[in-house]
GROMACS .gro file of C-alpha atoms in nm:
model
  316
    1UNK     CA    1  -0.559  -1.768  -0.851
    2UNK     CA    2  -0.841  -1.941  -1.038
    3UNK     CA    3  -0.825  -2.257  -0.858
    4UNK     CA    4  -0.722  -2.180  -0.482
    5UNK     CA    5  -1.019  -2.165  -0.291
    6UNK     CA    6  -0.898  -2.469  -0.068
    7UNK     CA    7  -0.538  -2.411  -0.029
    8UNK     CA    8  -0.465  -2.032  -0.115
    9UNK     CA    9  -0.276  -1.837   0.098
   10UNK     CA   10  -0.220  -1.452   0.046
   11UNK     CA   11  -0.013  -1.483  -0.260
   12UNK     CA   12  -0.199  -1.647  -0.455
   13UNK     CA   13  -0.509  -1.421  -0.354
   14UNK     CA   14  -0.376  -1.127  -0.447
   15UNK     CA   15  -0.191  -1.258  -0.741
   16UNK     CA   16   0.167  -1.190  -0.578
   17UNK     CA   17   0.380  -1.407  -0.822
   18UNK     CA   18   0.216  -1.212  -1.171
   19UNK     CA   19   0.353  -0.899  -1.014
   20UNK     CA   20   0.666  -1.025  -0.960
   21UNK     CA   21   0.719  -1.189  -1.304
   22UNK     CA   22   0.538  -0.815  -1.449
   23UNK     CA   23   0.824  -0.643  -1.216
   24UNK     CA   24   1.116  -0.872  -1.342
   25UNK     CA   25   1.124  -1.016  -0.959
   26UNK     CA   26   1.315  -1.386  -0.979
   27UNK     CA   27   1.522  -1.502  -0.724
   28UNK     CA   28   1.769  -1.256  -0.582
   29UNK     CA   29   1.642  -1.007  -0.867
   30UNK     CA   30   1.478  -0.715  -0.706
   31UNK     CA   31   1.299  -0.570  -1.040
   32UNK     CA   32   1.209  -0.229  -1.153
   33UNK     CA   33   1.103   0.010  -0.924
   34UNK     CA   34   0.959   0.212  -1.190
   35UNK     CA   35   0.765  -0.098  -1.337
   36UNK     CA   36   0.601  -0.127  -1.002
   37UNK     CA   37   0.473   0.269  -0.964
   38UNK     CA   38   0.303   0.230  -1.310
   39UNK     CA   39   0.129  -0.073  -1.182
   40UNK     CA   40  -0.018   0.103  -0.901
   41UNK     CA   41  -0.113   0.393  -1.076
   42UNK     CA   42  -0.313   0.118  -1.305
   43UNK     CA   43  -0.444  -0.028  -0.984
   44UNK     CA   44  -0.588   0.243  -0.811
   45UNK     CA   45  -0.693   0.406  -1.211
   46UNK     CA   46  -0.898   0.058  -1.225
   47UNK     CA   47  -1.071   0.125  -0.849
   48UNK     CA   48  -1.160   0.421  -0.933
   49UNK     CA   49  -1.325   0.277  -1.231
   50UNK     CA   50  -1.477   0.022  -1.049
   51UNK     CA   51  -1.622   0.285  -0.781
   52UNK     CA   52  -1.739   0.515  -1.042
   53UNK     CA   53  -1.944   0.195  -1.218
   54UNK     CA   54  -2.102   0.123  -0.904
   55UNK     CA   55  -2.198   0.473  -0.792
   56UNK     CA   56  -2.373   0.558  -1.143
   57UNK     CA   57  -2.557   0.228  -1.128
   58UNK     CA   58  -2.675   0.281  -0.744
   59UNK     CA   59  -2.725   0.710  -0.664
   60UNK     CA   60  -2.769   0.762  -0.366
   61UNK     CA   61  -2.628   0.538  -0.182
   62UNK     CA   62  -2.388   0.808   0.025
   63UNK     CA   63  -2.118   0.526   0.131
   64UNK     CA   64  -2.051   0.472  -0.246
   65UNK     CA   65  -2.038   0.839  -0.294
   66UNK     CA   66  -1.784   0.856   0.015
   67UNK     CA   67  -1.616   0.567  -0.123
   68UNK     CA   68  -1.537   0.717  -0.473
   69UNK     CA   69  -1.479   1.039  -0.374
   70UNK     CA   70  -1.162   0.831  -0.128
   71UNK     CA   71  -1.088   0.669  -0.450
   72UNK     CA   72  -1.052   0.971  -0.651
   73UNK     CA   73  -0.839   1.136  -0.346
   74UNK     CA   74  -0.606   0.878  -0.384
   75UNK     CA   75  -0.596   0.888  -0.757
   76UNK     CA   76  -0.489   1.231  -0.681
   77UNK     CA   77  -0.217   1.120  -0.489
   78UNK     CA   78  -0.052   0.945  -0.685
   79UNK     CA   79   0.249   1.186  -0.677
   80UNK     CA   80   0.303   1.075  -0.344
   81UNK     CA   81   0.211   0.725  -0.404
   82UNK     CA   82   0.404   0.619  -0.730
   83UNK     CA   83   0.648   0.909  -0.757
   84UNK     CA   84   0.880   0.756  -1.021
   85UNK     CA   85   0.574   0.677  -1.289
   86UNK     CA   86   0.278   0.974  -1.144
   87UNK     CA   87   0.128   1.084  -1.489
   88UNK     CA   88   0.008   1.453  -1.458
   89UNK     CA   89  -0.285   1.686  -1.534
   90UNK     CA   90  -0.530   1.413  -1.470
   91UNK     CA   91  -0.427   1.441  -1.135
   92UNK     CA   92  -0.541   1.765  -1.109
   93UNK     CA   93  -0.856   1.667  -1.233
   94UNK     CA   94  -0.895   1.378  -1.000
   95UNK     CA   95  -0.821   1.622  -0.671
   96UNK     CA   96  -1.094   1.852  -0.818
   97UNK     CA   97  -1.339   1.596  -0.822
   98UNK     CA   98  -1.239   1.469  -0.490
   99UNK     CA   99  -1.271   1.775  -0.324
  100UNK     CA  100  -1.526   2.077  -0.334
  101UNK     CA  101  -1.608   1.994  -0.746
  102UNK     CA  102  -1.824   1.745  -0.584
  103UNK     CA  103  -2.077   1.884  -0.361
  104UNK     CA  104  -2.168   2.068  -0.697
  105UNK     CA  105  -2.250   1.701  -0.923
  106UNK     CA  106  -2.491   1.451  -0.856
  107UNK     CA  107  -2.412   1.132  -0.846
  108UNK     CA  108  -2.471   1.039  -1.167
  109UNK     CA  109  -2.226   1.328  -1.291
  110UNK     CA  110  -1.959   1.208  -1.082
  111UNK     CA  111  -1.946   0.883  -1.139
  112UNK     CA  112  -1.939   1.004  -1.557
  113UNK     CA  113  -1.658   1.202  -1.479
  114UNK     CA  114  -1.501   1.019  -1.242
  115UNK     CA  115  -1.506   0.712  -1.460
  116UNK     CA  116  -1.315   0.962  -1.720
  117UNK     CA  117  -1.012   1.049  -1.510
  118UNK     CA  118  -0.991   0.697  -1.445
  119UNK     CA  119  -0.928   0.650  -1.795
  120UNK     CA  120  -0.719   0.900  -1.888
  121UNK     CA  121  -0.484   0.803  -1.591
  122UNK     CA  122  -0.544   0.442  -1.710
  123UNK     CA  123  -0.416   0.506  -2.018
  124UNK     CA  124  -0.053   0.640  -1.894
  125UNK     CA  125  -0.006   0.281  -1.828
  126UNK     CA  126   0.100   0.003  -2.088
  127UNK     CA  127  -0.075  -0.239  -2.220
  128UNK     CA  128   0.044  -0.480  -2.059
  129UNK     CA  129   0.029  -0.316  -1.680
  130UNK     CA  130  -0.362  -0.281  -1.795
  131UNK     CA  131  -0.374  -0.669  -1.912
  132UNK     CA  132  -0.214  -0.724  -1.559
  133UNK     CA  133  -0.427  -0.576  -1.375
  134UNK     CA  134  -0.758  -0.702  -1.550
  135UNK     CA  135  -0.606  -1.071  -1.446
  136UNK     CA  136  -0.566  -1.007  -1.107
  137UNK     CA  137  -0.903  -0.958  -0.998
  138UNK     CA  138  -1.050  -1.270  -0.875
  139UNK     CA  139  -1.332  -1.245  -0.600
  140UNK     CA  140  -1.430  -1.545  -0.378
  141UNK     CA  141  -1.729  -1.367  -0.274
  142UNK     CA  142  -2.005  -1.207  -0.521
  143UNK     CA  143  -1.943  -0.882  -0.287
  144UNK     CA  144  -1.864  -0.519  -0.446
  145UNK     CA  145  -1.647  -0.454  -0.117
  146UNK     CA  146  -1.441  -0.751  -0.193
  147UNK     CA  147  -1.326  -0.574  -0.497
  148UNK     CA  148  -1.221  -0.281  -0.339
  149UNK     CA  149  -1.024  -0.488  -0.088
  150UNK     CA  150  -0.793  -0.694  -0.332
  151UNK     CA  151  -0.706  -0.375  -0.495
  152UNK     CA  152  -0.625  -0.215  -0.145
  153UNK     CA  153  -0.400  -0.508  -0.047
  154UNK     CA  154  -0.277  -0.580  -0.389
  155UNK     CA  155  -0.141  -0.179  -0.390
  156UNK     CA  156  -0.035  -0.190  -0.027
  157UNK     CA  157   0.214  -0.465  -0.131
  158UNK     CA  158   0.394  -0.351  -0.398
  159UNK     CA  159   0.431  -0.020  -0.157
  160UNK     CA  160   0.587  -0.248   0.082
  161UNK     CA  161   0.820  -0.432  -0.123
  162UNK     CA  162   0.946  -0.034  -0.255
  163UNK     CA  163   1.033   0.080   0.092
  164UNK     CA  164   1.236  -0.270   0.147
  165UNK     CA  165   1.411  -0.193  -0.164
  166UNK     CA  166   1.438   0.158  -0.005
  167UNK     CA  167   1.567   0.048   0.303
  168UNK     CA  168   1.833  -0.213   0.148
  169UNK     CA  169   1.976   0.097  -0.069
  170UNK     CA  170   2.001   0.270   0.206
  171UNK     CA  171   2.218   0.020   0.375
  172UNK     CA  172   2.472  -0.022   0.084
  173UNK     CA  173   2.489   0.317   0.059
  174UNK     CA  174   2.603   0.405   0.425
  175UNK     CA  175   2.832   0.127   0.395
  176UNK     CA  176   2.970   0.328   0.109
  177UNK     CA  177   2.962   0.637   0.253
  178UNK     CA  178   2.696   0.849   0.053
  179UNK     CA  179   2.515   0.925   0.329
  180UNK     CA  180   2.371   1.169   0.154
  181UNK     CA  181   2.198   0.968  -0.110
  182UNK     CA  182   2.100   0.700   0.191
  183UNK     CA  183   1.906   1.007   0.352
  184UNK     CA  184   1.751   1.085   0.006
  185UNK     CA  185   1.674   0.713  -0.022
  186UNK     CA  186   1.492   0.714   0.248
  187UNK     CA  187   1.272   1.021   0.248
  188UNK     CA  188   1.131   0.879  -0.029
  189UNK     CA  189   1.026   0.532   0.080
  190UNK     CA  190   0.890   0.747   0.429
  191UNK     CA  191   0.686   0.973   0.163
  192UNK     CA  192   0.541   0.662  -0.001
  193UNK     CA  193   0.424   0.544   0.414
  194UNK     CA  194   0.288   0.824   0.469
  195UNK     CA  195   0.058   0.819   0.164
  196UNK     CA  196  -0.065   0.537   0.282
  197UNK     CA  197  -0.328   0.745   0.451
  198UNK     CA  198  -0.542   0.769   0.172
  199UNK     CA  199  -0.606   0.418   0.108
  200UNK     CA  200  -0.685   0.384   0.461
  201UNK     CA  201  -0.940   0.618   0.363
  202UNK     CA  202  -1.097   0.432   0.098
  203UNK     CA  203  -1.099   0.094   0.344
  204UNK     CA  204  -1.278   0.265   0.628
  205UNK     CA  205  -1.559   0.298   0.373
  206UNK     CA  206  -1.581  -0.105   0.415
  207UNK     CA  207  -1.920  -0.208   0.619
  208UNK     CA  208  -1.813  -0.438   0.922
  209UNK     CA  209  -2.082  -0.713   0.789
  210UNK     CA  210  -1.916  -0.675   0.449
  211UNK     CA  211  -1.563  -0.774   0.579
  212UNK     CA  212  -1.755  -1.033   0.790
  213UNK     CA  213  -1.841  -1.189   0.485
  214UNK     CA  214  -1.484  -1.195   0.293
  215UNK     CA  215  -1.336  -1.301   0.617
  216UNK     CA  216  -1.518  -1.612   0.652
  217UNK     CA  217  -1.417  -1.699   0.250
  218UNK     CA  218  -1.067  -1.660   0.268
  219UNK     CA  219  -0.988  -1.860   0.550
  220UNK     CA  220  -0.598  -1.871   0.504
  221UNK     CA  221  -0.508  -1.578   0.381
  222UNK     CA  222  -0.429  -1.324   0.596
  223UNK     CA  223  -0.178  -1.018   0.566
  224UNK     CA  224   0.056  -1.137   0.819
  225UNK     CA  225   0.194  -1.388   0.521
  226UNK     CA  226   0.294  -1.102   0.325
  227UNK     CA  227   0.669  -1.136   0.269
  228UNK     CA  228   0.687  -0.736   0.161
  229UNK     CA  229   0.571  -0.610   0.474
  230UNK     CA  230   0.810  -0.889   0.700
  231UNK     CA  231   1.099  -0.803   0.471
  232UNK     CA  232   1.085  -0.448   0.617
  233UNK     CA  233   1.064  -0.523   0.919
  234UNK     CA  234   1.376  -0.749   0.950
  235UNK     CA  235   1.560  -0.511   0.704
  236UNK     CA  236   1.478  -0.206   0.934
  237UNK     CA  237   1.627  -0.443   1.228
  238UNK     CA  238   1.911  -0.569   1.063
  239UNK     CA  239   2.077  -0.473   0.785
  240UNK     CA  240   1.988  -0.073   0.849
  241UNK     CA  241   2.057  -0.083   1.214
  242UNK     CA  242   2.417  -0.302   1.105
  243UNK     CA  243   2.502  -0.028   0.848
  244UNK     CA  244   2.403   0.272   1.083
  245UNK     CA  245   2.626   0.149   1.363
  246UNK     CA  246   2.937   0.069   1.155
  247UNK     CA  247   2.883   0.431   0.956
  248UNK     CA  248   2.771   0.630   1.228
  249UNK     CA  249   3.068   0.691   1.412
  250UNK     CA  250   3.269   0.775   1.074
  251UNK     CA  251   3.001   1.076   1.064
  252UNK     CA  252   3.007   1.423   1.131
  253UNK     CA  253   2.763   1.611   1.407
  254UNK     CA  254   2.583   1.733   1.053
  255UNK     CA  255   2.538   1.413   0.883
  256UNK     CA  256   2.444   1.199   1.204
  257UNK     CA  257   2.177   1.432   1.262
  258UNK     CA  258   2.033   1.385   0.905
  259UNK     CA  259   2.086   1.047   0.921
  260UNK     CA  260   1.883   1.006   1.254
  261UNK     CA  261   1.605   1.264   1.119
  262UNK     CA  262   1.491   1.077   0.817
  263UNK     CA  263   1.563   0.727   1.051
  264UNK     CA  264   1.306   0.864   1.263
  265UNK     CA  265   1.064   0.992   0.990
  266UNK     CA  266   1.047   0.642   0.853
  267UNK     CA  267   1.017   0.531   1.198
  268UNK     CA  268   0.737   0.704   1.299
  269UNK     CA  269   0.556   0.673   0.949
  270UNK     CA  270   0.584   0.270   0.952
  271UNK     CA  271   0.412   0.277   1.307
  272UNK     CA  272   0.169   0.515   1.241
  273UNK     CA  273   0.055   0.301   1.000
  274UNK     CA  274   0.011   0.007   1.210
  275UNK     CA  275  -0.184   0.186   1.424
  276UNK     CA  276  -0.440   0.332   1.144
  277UNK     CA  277  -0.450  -0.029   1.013
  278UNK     CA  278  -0.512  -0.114   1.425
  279UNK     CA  279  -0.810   0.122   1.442
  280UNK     CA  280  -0.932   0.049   1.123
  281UNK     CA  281  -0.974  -0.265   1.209
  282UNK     CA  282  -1.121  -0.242   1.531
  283UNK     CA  283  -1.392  -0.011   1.407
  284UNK     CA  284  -1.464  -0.302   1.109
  285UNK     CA  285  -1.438  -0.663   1.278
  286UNK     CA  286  -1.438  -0.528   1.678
  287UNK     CA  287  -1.244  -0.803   1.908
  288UNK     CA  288  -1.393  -1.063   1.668
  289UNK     CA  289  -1.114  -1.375   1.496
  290UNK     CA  290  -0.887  -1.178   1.220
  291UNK     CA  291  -0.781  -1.350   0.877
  292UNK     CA  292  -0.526  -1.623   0.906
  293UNK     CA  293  -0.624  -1.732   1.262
  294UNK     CA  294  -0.507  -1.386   1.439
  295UNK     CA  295  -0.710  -1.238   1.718
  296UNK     CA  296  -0.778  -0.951   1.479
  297UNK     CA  297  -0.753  -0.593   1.659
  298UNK     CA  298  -0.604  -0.742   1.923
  299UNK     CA  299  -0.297  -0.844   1.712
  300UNK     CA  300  -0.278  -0.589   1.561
  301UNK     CA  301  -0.304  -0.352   1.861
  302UNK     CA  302   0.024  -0.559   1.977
  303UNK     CA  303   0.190  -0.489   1.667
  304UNK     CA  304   0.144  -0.121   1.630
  305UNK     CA  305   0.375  -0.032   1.951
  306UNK     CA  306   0.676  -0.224   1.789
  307UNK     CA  307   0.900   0.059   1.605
  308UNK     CA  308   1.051  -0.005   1.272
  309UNK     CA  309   1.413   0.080   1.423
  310UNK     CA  310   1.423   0.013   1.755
  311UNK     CA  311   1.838   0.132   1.865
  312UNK     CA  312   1.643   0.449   1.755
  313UNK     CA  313   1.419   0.414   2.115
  314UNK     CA  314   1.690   0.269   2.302
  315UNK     CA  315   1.607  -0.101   2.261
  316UNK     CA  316   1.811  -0.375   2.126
   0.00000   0.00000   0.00000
């Protein structure tokens, strides 16, 4: 990470193979789930920090006051976000901050007490998650905005790489019949998707010349080389559809129309999020060159029709 300013690629800017080793990831080894939701509850603990630090040494400035106040939201959401690790009264604390609590502080107040939940929730983590996380923040720009983006990706793919763990348990498990538990599997990697809403909160507090700026100093890397996001995508189109067709007619009317509901939900959450990442980006860098030599919106715009299961629309 320290040395790839010529030849990085996504990886290596966002630290990918630490959080694999931190996970137990090698090889064919999947890793711990678990291991993974305490690291982005340390993640999103440390933005908050970060947002916090900057709002108490700027007041004033209303997009860092947005901007922490979208940290602190999804602080508060970490229930939804890291469900197998979410500590738990700080989270209270971090929604009350978020929401009307804060139109009573100044900004000096919230950023003190903002910069305290952060800790508290920090400290739910191990040492070692923390020691992580510290290492794994390496800027190629002097920008404050950069910051905020490396922890955005850095969070979005370890989310990525839990609902393709999601999505191949599902498929073992309708191969072995506990359709049940494959619909429970499921849910939960949709719940995590649609979570994803309140990052996308935090990055549409980025300024368009900000991004401008990262853009142009990490030719290279781009999100389209992140092997957690294409690894849903050809599990959704493969092994899920594979194990749905060979189950499905083994099922009853009551089970195929569970199975098809939470399909669906996970359907619909995946391409909703394309499409907030679509707009997003179209309000930031316009019909400008994206990262990684894509046309940028327009890619993306592409991208965000394409459903995660498409036998579900009638579509090989």
């Amino acid at each position: 990470m320290t040395v790839d300013q010529e030849d990085g690629d996504y990886a290596s800017y966002l630290g990918g193979e630490l959080y694999e080793r931190h996970a137990g990831r090698t090889g064919e080894r999947r890793g711990d789930d678990a291991i993974d939701d305490e690291v982005v509850i340390a993640l999103i603990a440390d933005l908050v920090s970060l947002e916090a630090r900057a709002l108490g040494s700027a007041p004033g400035n209303d997009r860092q006051r947005a901007r922490t106040r979208a940290a602190l939201q999804a602080l508060a959401g970490l229930a939804e976000l890291a469900p197998d690790r979410a500590p738990g009264h700080e989270l209270l604390t971090a929604a009350e901050l978020a929401g009307p609590l804060a139109g009573r502080l100044d900004d000096g107040a919230l950023a003190e007490r903002a910069s305290a939940v952060a800790a508290a929730v920090a400290d739910t983590t191990t040492a070692g998650t923390r020691r992580l996380v510290d290492l794994t923040l390496l800027p190629v720009t002097r920008m404050h905005d950069e910051l905020m983006f490396i922890r955005m990706i850095q969070v979005f793919e370890i989310l990525y790489t839990h609902v393709g763990n999601g999505l191949a348990d599902a498929a073992e498990l309708l191969d072995r019949g506990e359709v049940e538990a494959a619909c429970a599997v499921l849910a939960k990697a949709t719940g995590r998707m649609q979570a994803t809403r309140m990052l996308y909160r935090v990055l549409t507090t980025m300024p368009p010349e900000a991004f401008s700026v990262i853009r142009n100093n990490t030719d290279g890397r781009s999100a389209i080389q992140s092997l957690a996001h294409r690894r849903v995508e050809q599990l959704s189109t493969s092994t899920v559809q594979e194990a749905f067709e060979r189950r499905s007619p083994r099922l009853d009317d009551a089970q195929l129309h569970d199975l098809v509901t939470v399909l669906k939900a996970m359907d619909t959450s995946w391409t909703t999020a394309k499409r907030t990442h679509w707009g997003i980006t179209l309000k930031i860098i316009g019909s400008v060159a994206g990262t990684g030599g894509t046309t940028g919106a327009d890619y993306l715009a592409t991208r965000s029709v394409i459903p995660l299961f498409p036998f579900l629309h009638g579509s090989a």
